[in-house]
Structures are given as structure tokens and as C-alpha cells.
Amino acid sequence: MEKHTVVCLGELLIDFVPDVNGLPLSQVEAFHRAAGGAPANVAAAVAKLGGRSRFIGKVGRDPFGRYLHEALREAGVEPALVETDEARTGLAFVSLKEDGERDFIFYREPGADMLLRKEDVREEWLRDTAIFHFGSLSLIVEPSRSATLDAARRARARGALVSYDPNVRLPLWPNAETARRIILDQLPFADLVKVSEEEVGFLYEGADTEEGVRLMLSLGPRCVIVTLGSAGCRVFTRTIETTVSGVKVEAVDTTGAGDGFVGGLLWGLAEAGVKAAELEKAMEDRAFAERTLRLANAVGALTTTRRGAIPALPALSQVNEKLGEEG
């Protein structure tokens, strides 16, 4: 079977997003629900661009779990979901500031996603994996930590390119030191790592971005991409560093923007058939890197122009139209 699927594993939950920006959560009177969870957002971004994606996760056997199952299908993602009665589907309430930035409160103590086990991840869900993507929220507790890392190992053994987004959410961790240690411990599993400047500063206290990235690369990743918000991103390999400019939009809600970026990037790599061993060379090709990351920047930017994560992710036609306007 041809390997072409982007497989994402981790949390799938409901984001409750306020109808009006600029209020603290204590003053928000109305929310609307939207499917979310960083790895699920990435899978949806790939699918909406026309790629093939699968999401592996666990949801409660409850109305929210059923809603999320259908939301994935509607986005074009193949759901590889395990249902459980042990816990309910996780929820996140999101407060949006006037500039579209967010504050979170999570209700997942535990959420069903945290109970994913190694034996839940079927072999057929990994068989055609071209790219395997995971984040750090599924690493916080067992059994989801072991399930995530075991799936990453199995996918890599099958030749998949492994992508990792630390996606630091400190309120969900026992403490900052535990978060830092566990997040860094997984870098050797990854070929590709996406981080923000703030996350580099957290992971390597006292180091500037360049020094932090070099330390990451020394642990095994072939490429590290640092997102710069509206300014775009920087791509690093062991031998080069390139900056790719951002795409201008009027932001309404930044929920899912980083995940949209990752989805655009992984879609571009999958479409080009880039293998793990070829990643460094591909990203050192300036024309390829510019083209791929410019598209990823556009996906992330367009995601901020609507509320919610998965509902806001753009189709390829919208991305191409935006890039055409930018010139």
C-alpha cells in the first residue's frame, strides 16, 4: 500500500469560544462550540487542503464524543476513535482578548483523551502513514503518554516522518520543571519540530532562540521551525537558517492558528513525498522551503479570521487566492 496518509494522535475535545472578544471568562455570557484539540486540528487542516489524514484518539461515549466524531468526518478526516465510559469527552473554555489572543480553562480531570492506551492503537491505523504527528498534551499523564510514544515508534519503524509540536500549556502540567523535562525528552523521537519563540525560551531558560534551536537539533531532529506569529516563521537545519514572511489578515480568533500552520506544512511535505531521510535536504532547498512555508503561513493566518479551530481552517482554493493577493 502506498504510504501517503498524515496520521495525528492526541487530544480531541470541544472548544467553547465566546461570541464576543475582549471579556474575561467570568463575564462571557454566550459561547458556541467548536471541535478542537491541537493534533485533531492538524489532521483537519491537512484534509481541508485536500490531503488524506487520520486522527487517532479517545472520546467519551457521550453526546460530545458523537459530535466530535461527525466533526472529523465533515472536515474530511478519517476518525480512528476509541470510545470509553471511563471518562467524558474533554472540554475547553476559551476567552478571546480584543487582539484575538486566548486564555484557557480545561475540563479534563481526566478527559477521555487522557485514557488512550497502547493497545487501543490498531496496527492498521499506522500501516499507510507517511507522516506521524503528535503534541505534548498527550504526554502529561499515563496511559496516554505511553500510547503516544509507542505509536510514534511504530510509525517510525514503518518509515514515517515524525512531526512533534510541544504546544506548551503549563496550566495542564503538574509544574513547569516536569513539563520542560518531559517535552525535551521526546525530541529524539522527532524528525521535525515546530515551536514558538516563547516555547524555545521556556524549554531552554536563558538561551536565545538560535542557541535553543541548536540544542534541539543536537538531540536528533532534522529540522526545527520556529513560528513568529504574524511575522511568519524561521526554519533551521544543522546547516541553514531561513526566514519566511507572514501573511497579513485581520485576526478575530487565534485558536488553531499554529495547528493550521503545521497542517499546511505537513500537507506540503506529504504532497511532495518528502521522506524522513530527505527532510533536511528538502528544507535546505530555498525555493521548496519558501513555497511550502509560505503556504503554511497562509493556512495559519486564514485560520485566525474566523472563530474556532476546525471550522476556521481554510480550503486550498482559499489559500491560493490569499497567496495570489499577496503576490
GROMACS .gro file of C-alpha atoms in nm:
model
  327
    1MET     CA    1   0.000   0.000   0.000
    2GLU     CA    2   0.130   0.346  -0.089
    3LYS     CA    3   0.224   0.550   0.215
    4HIS     CA    4   0.061   0.890   0.188
    5THR     CA    5  -0.153   0.949   0.497
    6VAL     CA    6  -0.079   1.212   0.763
    7VAL     CA    7  -0.168   1.046   1.094
    8CYS     CA    8  -0.220   1.262   1.403
    9LEU     CA    9  -0.261   1.130   1.757
   10GLY     CA   10  -0.361   1.307   2.076
   11GLU     CA   11  -0.639   1.516   2.222
   12LEU     CA   12  -0.976   1.577   2.061
   13LEU     CA   13  -1.210   1.798   2.263
   14ILE     CA   14  -1.474   2.069   2.248
   15ASP     CA   15  -1.363   2.433   2.244
   16PHE     CA   16  -1.630   2.667   2.379
   17VAL     CA   17  -1.549   3.000   2.218
   18PRO     CA   18  -1.718   3.329   2.327
   19ASP     CA   19  -1.935   3.517   2.082
   20VAL     CA   20  -1.769   3.848   2.179
   21ASN     CA   21  -1.397   3.925   2.216
   22GLY     CA   22  -1.241   4.123   2.497
   23LEU     CA   23  -1.412   3.978   2.805
   24PRO     CA   24  -1.263   3.763   3.081
   25LEU     CA   25  -1.424   3.421   3.113
   26SER     CA   26  -1.613   3.531   3.424
   27GLN     CA   27  -1.804   3.787   3.218
   28VAL     CA   28  -1.871   3.589   2.899
   29GLU     CA   29  -2.245   3.534   2.857
   30ALA     CA   30  -2.255   3.316   2.546
   31PHE     CA   31  -2.029   3.058   2.387
   32HIS     CA   32  -2.052   2.844   2.079
   33ARG     CA   33  -1.896   2.502   2.049
   34ALA     CA   34  -1.629   2.403   1.801
   35ALA     CA   35  -1.430   2.085   1.757
   36GLY     CA   36  -1.071   2.129   1.871
   37GLY     CA   37  -0.758   1.975   2.017
   38ALA     CA   38  -0.423   2.051   1.856
   39PRO     CA   39  -0.347   1.719   1.679
   40ALA     CA   40  -0.708   1.696   1.559
   41ASN     CA   41  -0.681   2.050   1.421
   42VAL     CA   42  -0.368   1.948   1.230
   43ALA     CA   43  -0.546   1.647   1.080
   44ALA     CA   44  -0.840   1.868   0.977
   45ALA     CA   45  -0.606   2.125   0.820
   46VAL     CA   46  -0.447   1.855   0.605
   47ALA     CA   47  -0.787   1.720   0.499
   48LYS     CA   48  -0.931   2.061   0.415
   49LEU     CA   49  -0.633   2.125   0.187
   50GLY     CA   50  -0.722   1.806   0.000
   51GLY     CA   51  -0.479   1.568   0.167
   52ARG     CA   52  -0.550   1.237   0.333
   53SER     CA   53  -0.542   1.238   0.712
   54ARG     CA   54  -0.640   1.017   1.002
   55PHE     CA   55  -0.687   1.112   1.367
   56ILE     CA   56  -0.625   0.862   1.648
   57GLY     CA   57  -0.772   0.942   1.987
   58LYS     CA   58  -1.021   0.860   2.258
   59VAL     CA   59  -1.353   1.026   2.333
   60GLY     CA   60  -1.628   0.969   2.585
   61ARG     CA   61  -1.930   0.763   2.492
   62ASP     CA   62  -2.139   1.078   2.524
   63PRO     CA   63  -2.307   1.343   2.304
   64PHE     CA   64  -1.987   1.548   2.275
   65GLY     CA   65  -1.792   1.242   2.163
   66ARG     CA   66  -2.051   1.174   1.894
   67TYR     CA   67  -2.035   1.538   1.784
   68LEU     CA   68  -1.656   1.522   1.751
   69HIS     CA   69  -1.673   1.201   1.550
   70GLU     CA   70  -1.902   1.370   1.300
   71ALA     CA   71  -1.698   1.691   1.302
   72LEU     CA   72  -1.390   1.497   1.192
   73ARG     CA   73  -1.581   1.328   0.913
   74GLU     CA   74  -1.727   1.659   0.796
   75ALA     CA   75  -1.374   1.804   0.783
   76GLY     CA   76  -1.262   1.511   0.568
   77VAL     CA   77  -1.057   1.337   0.840
   78GLU     CA   78  -1.073   0.961   0.885
   79PRO     CA   79  -1.172   0.909   1.251
   80ALA     CA   80  -0.976   0.636   1.429
   81LEU     CA   81  -1.153   0.686   1.759
   82VAL     CA   82  -1.190   0.470   2.067
   83GLU     CA   83  -1.498   0.534   2.282
   84THR     CA   84  -1.490   0.493   2.658
   85ASP     CA   85  -1.725   0.503   2.956
   86GLU     CA   86  -1.432   0.568   3.193
   87ALA     CA   87  -1.440   0.945   3.142
   88ARG     CA   88  -1.623   1.211   2.948
   89THR     CA   89  -1.504   1.398   2.643
   90GLY     CA   90  -1.275   1.688   2.738
   91LEU     CA   91  -1.390   2.050   2.723
   92ALA     CA   92  -1.201   2.378   2.696
   93PHE     CA   93  -1.348   2.723   2.752
   94VAL     CA   94  -1.160   2.993   2.565
   95SER     CA   95  -1.160   3.365   2.640
   96LEU     CA   96  -1.062   3.588   2.349
   97LYS     CA   97  -0.892   3.923   2.402
   98GLU     CA   98  -0.953   4.211   2.163
   99ASP     CA   99  -0.645   4.111   1.960
  100GLY     CA  100  -0.769   3.754   1.920
  101GLU     CA  101  -0.525   3.603   2.174
  102ARG     CA  102  -0.663   3.349   2.420
  103ASP     CA  103  -0.699   3.235   2.779
  104PHE     CA  104  -0.799   2.875   2.850
  105ILE     CA  105  -0.979   2.677   3.118
  106PHE     CA  106  -0.979   2.300   3.058
  107TYR     CA  107  -1.224   2.044   3.196
  108ARG     CA  108  -1.047   1.709   3.158
  109GLU     CA  109  -0.975   1.560   3.501
  110PRO     CA  110  -0.937   1.320   3.340
  111GLY     CA  111  -1.074   1.368   2.991
  112ALA     CA  112  -1.133   1.062   2.776
  113ASP     CA  113  -0.834   1.154   2.557
  114MET     CA  114  -0.601   1.106   2.855
  115LEU     CA  115  -0.701   0.739   2.880
  116LEU     CA  116  -0.577   0.626   2.539
  117ARG     CA  117  -0.374   0.305   2.582
  118LYS     CA  118  -0.105   0.144   2.367
  119GLU     CA  119  -0.331  -0.147   2.287
  120ASP     CA  120  -0.603   0.092   2.165
  121VAL     CA  121  -0.388   0.197   1.867
  122ARG     CA  122  -0.458  -0.057   1.594
  123GLU     CA  123  -0.183  -0.160   1.354
  124GLU     CA  124  -0.397  -0.078   1.050
  125TRP     CA  125  -0.421   0.285   1.168
  126LEU     CA  126  -0.044   0.319   1.122
  127ARG     CA  127   0.015   0.098   0.818
  128ASP     CA  128  -0.003   0.367   0.546
  129THR     CA  129   0.149   0.652   0.748
  130ALA     CA  130   0.365   0.895   0.554
  131ILE     CA  131   0.386   1.147   0.841
  132PHE     CA  132   0.305   1.083   1.207
  133HIS     CA  133   0.229   1.392   1.418
  134PHE     CA  134   0.190   1.432   1.795
  135GLY     CA  135   0.195   1.706   2.058
  136SER     CA  136   0.279   1.729   2.425
  137LEU     CA  137  -0.064   1.729   2.591
  138SER     CA  138  -0.095   1.353   2.546
  139LEU     CA  139   0.243   1.319   2.724
  140ILE     CA  140   0.128   1.471   3.053
  141VAL     CA  141  -0.008   1.154   3.215
  142GLU     CA  142  -0.028   0.781   3.167
  143PRO     CA  143  -0.158   0.585   2.987
  144SER     CA  144  -0.174   0.838   2.701
  145ARG     CA  145   0.199   0.915   2.728
  146SER     CA  146   0.299   0.555   2.659
  147ALA     CA  147   0.033   0.523   2.389
  148THR     CA  148   0.168   0.830   2.210
  149LEU     CA  149   0.534   0.731   2.222
  150ASP     CA  150   0.466   0.369   2.132
  151ALA     CA  151   0.265   0.480   1.826
  152ALA     CA  152   0.543   0.721   1.726
  153ARG     CA  153   0.799   0.439   1.747
  154ARG     CA  154   0.579   0.204   1.546
  155ALA     CA  155   0.517   0.467   1.277
  156ARG     CA  156   0.888   0.550   1.254
  157ALA     CA  157   0.972   0.180   1.224
  158ARG     CA  158   0.744   0.173   0.920
  159GLY     CA  159   0.939   0.459   0.764
  160ALA     CA  160   0.715   0.751   0.860
  161LEU     CA  161   0.846   1.105   0.907
  162VAL     CA  162   0.770   1.201   1.269
  163SER     CA  163   0.647   1.553   1.350
  164TYR     CA  164   0.628   1.696   1.704
  165ASP     CA  165   0.469   2.018   1.832
  166PRO     CA  166   0.549   2.077   2.203
  167ASN     CA  167   0.250   2.315   2.223
  168VAL     CA  168   0.322   2.417   2.583
  169ARG     CA  169   0.012   2.458   2.804
  170LEU     CA  170   0.162   2.496   3.151
  171PRO     CA  171  -0.169   2.505   3.347
  172LEU     CA  172  -0.226   2.141   3.248
  173TRP     CA  173   0.111   2.019   3.382
  174PRO     CA  174   0.193   1.944   3.747
  175ASN     CA  175   0.469   2.207   3.734
  176ALA     CA  176   0.697   2.383   3.488
  177GLU     CA  177   1.000   2.163   3.553
  178THR     CA  178   0.807   1.843   3.482
  179ALA     CA  179   0.671   1.996   3.161
  180ARG     CA  180   1.018   2.102   3.049
  181ARG     CA  181   1.175   1.764   3.122
  182ILE     CA  182   0.909   1.550   2.955
  183ILE     CA  183   0.877   1.775   2.649
  184LEU     CA  184   1.254   1.777   2.592
  185ASP     CA  185   1.282   1.402   2.647
  186GLN     CA  186   1.075   1.338   2.333
  187LEU     CA  187   1.287   1.540   2.090
  188PRO     CA  188   1.493   1.235   1.982
  189PHE     CA  189   1.170   1.073   1.853
  190ALA     CA  190   1.108   1.358   1.608
  191ASP     CA  191   1.237   1.439   1.261
  192LEU     CA  192   1.051   1.772   1.250
  193VAL     CA  193   0.976   2.003   1.545
  194LYS     CA  194   0.759   2.315   1.541
  195VAL     CA  195   0.792   2.562   1.830
  196SER     CA  196   0.723   2.927   1.904
  197GLU     CA  197   0.990   3.170   2.022
  198GLU     CA  198   0.824   3.173   2.366
  199GLU     CA  199   0.839   2.793   2.384
  200VAL     CA  200   1.210   2.790   2.297
  201GLY     CA  201   1.266   3.040   2.578
  202PHE     CA  202   1.073   2.821   2.820
  203LEU     CA  203   1.244   2.496   2.724
  204TYR     CA  204   1.595   2.645   2.740
  205GLU     CA  205   1.596   2.908   3.011
  206GLY     CA  206   1.848   3.181   2.946
  207ALA     CA  207   1.913   3.077   2.586
  208ASP     CA  208   1.823   3.291   2.285
  209THR     CA  209   1.623   3.139   2.001
  210GLU     CA  210   1.923   3.039   1.790
  211GLU     CA  211   2.103   2.873   2.079
  212GLY     CA  212   1.789   2.690   2.190
  213VAL     CA  213   1.722   2.560   1.841
  214ARG     CA  214   2.080   2.438   1.804
  215LEU     CA  215   2.039   2.245   2.129
  216MET     CA  216   1.719   2.090   1.994
  217LEU     CA  217   1.888   1.988   1.670
  218SER     CA  218   2.171   1.826   1.864
  219LEU     CA  219   1.918   1.585   2.017
  220GLY     CA  220   1.815   1.434   1.684
  221PRO     CA  221   1.553   1.635   1.489
  222ARG     CA  222   1.646   1.706   1.128
  223CYS     CA  223   1.458   2.035   1.114
  224VAL     CA  224   1.316   2.284   1.368
  225ILE     CA  225   1.068   2.550   1.264
  226VAL     CA  226   1.009   2.850   1.489
  227THR     CA  227   0.682   3.034   1.436
  228LEU     CA  228   0.679   3.413   1.472
  229GLY     CA  229   0.304   3.483   1.474
  230SER     CA  230   0.203   3.733   1.209
  231ALA     CA  231   0.571   3.782   1.114
  232GLY     CA  232   0.597   3.432   0.967
  233CYS     CA  233   0.849   3.166   1.065
  234ARG     CA  234   1.214   3.063   1.069
  235VAL     CA  235   1.335   2.723   0.953
  236PHE     CA  236   1.654   2.570   1.092
  237THR     CA  237   1.854   2.264   0.995
  238ARG     CA  238   2.203   2.178   1.110
  239THR     CA  239   2.349   2.387   0.828
  240ILE     CA  240   2.099   2.663   0.731
  241GLU     CA  241   1.853   2.915   0.873
  242THR     CA  242   1.585   3.079   0.657
  243THR     CA  243   1.307   3.328   0.744
  244VAL     CA  244   0.977   3.318   0.556
  245SER     CA  245   0.748   3.618   0.589
  246GLY     CA  246   0.394   3.603   0.722
  247VAL     CA  247   0.060   3.668   0.551
  248LYS     CA  248  -0.142   3.972   0.658
  249VAL     CA  249  -0.500   3.926   0.780
  250GLU     CA  250  -0.739   4.083   1.032
  251ALA     CA  251  -0.729   3.836   1.322
  252VAL     CA  252  -1.052   3.754   1.506
  253ASP     CA  253  -0.953   3.437   1.695
  254THR     CA  254  -0.604   3.285   1.704
  255THR     CA  255  -0.732   2.944   1.824
  256GLY     CA  256  -0.585   2.678   1.599
  257ALA     CA  257  -0.354   2.912   1.403
  258GLY     CA  258  -0.039   2.720   1.495
  259ASP     CA  259  -0.213   2.392   1.417
  260GLY     CA  260  -0.324   2.528   1.081
  261PHE     CA  261   0.038   2.619   1.012
  262VAL     CA  262   0.151   2.266   1.100
  263GLY     CA  263  -0.124   2.114   0.888
  264GLY     CA  264  -0.022   2.326   0.590
  265LEU     CA  265   0.341   2.229   0.637
  266LEU     CA  266   0.270   1.856   0.670
  267TRP     CA  267   0.035   1.866   0.371
  268GLY     CA  268   0.311   2.026   0.165
  269LEU     CA  269   0.566   1.766   0.273
  270ALA     CA  270   0.327   1.477   0.208
  271GLU     CA  271   0.230   1.612  -0.134
  272ALA     CA  272   0.598   1.637  -0.226
  273GLY     CA  273   0.661   1.285  -0.097
  274VAL     CA  274   0.938   1.400   0.139
  275LYS     CA  275   1.072   1.109   0.345
  276ALA     CA  276   1.233   1.143   0.688
  277ALA     CA  277   1.582   1.095   0.547
  278GLU     CA  278   1.514   1.362   0.283
  279LEU     CA  279   1.371   1.627   0.515
  280GLU     CA  280   1.691   1.817   0.585
  281LYS     CA  281   1.784   1.836   0.217
  282ALA     CA  282   1.430   1.940   0.122
  283MET     CA  283   1.421   2.226   0.372
  284GLU     CA  284   1.768   2.341   0.263
  285ASP     CA  285   1.626   2.388  -0.088
  286ARG     CA  286   1.532   2.754  -0.051
  287ALA     CA  287   1.270   2.752  -0.326
  288PHE     CA  288   1.095   2.447  -0.178
  289ALA     CA  289   1.115   2.583   0.176
  290GLU     CA  290   0.979   2.924   0.073
  291ARG     CA  291   0.691   2.771  -0.122
  292THR     CA  292   0.598   2.517   0.147
  293LEU     CA  293   0.628   2.753   0.444
  294ARG     CA  294   0.456   3.041   0.267
  295LEU     CA  295   0.156   2.815   0.219
  296ALA     CA  296   0.175   2.703   0.583
  297ASN     CA  297   0.188   3.067   0.695
  298ALA     CA  298  -0.121   3.142   0.485
  299VAL     CA  299  -0.315   2.850   0.634
  300GLY     CA  300  -0.230   2.966   0.986
  301ALA     CA  301  -0.319   3.327   0.909
  302LEU     CA  302  -0.653   3.247   0.746
  303THR     CA  303  -0.747   3.030   1.044
  304THR     CA  304  -0.744   3.344   1.262
  305THR     CA  305  -1.009   3.519   1.051
  306ARG     CA  306  -1.296   3.305   1.187
  307ARG     CA  307  -1.389   3.179   1.533
  308GLY     CA  308  -1.298   2.831   1.647
  309ALA     CA  309  -1.027   2.600   1.516
  310ILE     CA  310  -1.155   2.327   1.282
  311PRO     CA  311  -1.444   2.538   1.147
  312ALA     CA  312  -1.198   2.817   1.059
  313LEU     CA  313  -0.942   2.609   0.870
  314PRO     CA  314  -0.926   2.710   0.501
  315ALA     CA  315  -0.957   2.509   0.181
  316LEU     CA  316  -0.670   2.505  -0.066
  317SER     CA  317  -0.861   2.737  -0.301
  318GLN     CA  318  -0.884   3.000  -0.026
  319VAL     CA  319  -0.513   2.966   0.049
  320ASN     CA  320  -0.418   3.002  -0.316
  321GLU     CA  321  -0.644   3.305  -0.350
  322LYS     CA  322  -0.481   3.469  -0.049
  323LEU     CA  323  -0.131   3.395  -0.173
  324GLY     CA  324  -0.227   3.537  -0.511
  325GLU     CA  325  -0.338   3.860  -0.344
  326GLU     CA  326  -0.009   3.879  -0.152
  327GLY     CA  327   0.191   3.833  -0.473
   0.00000   0.00000   0.00000
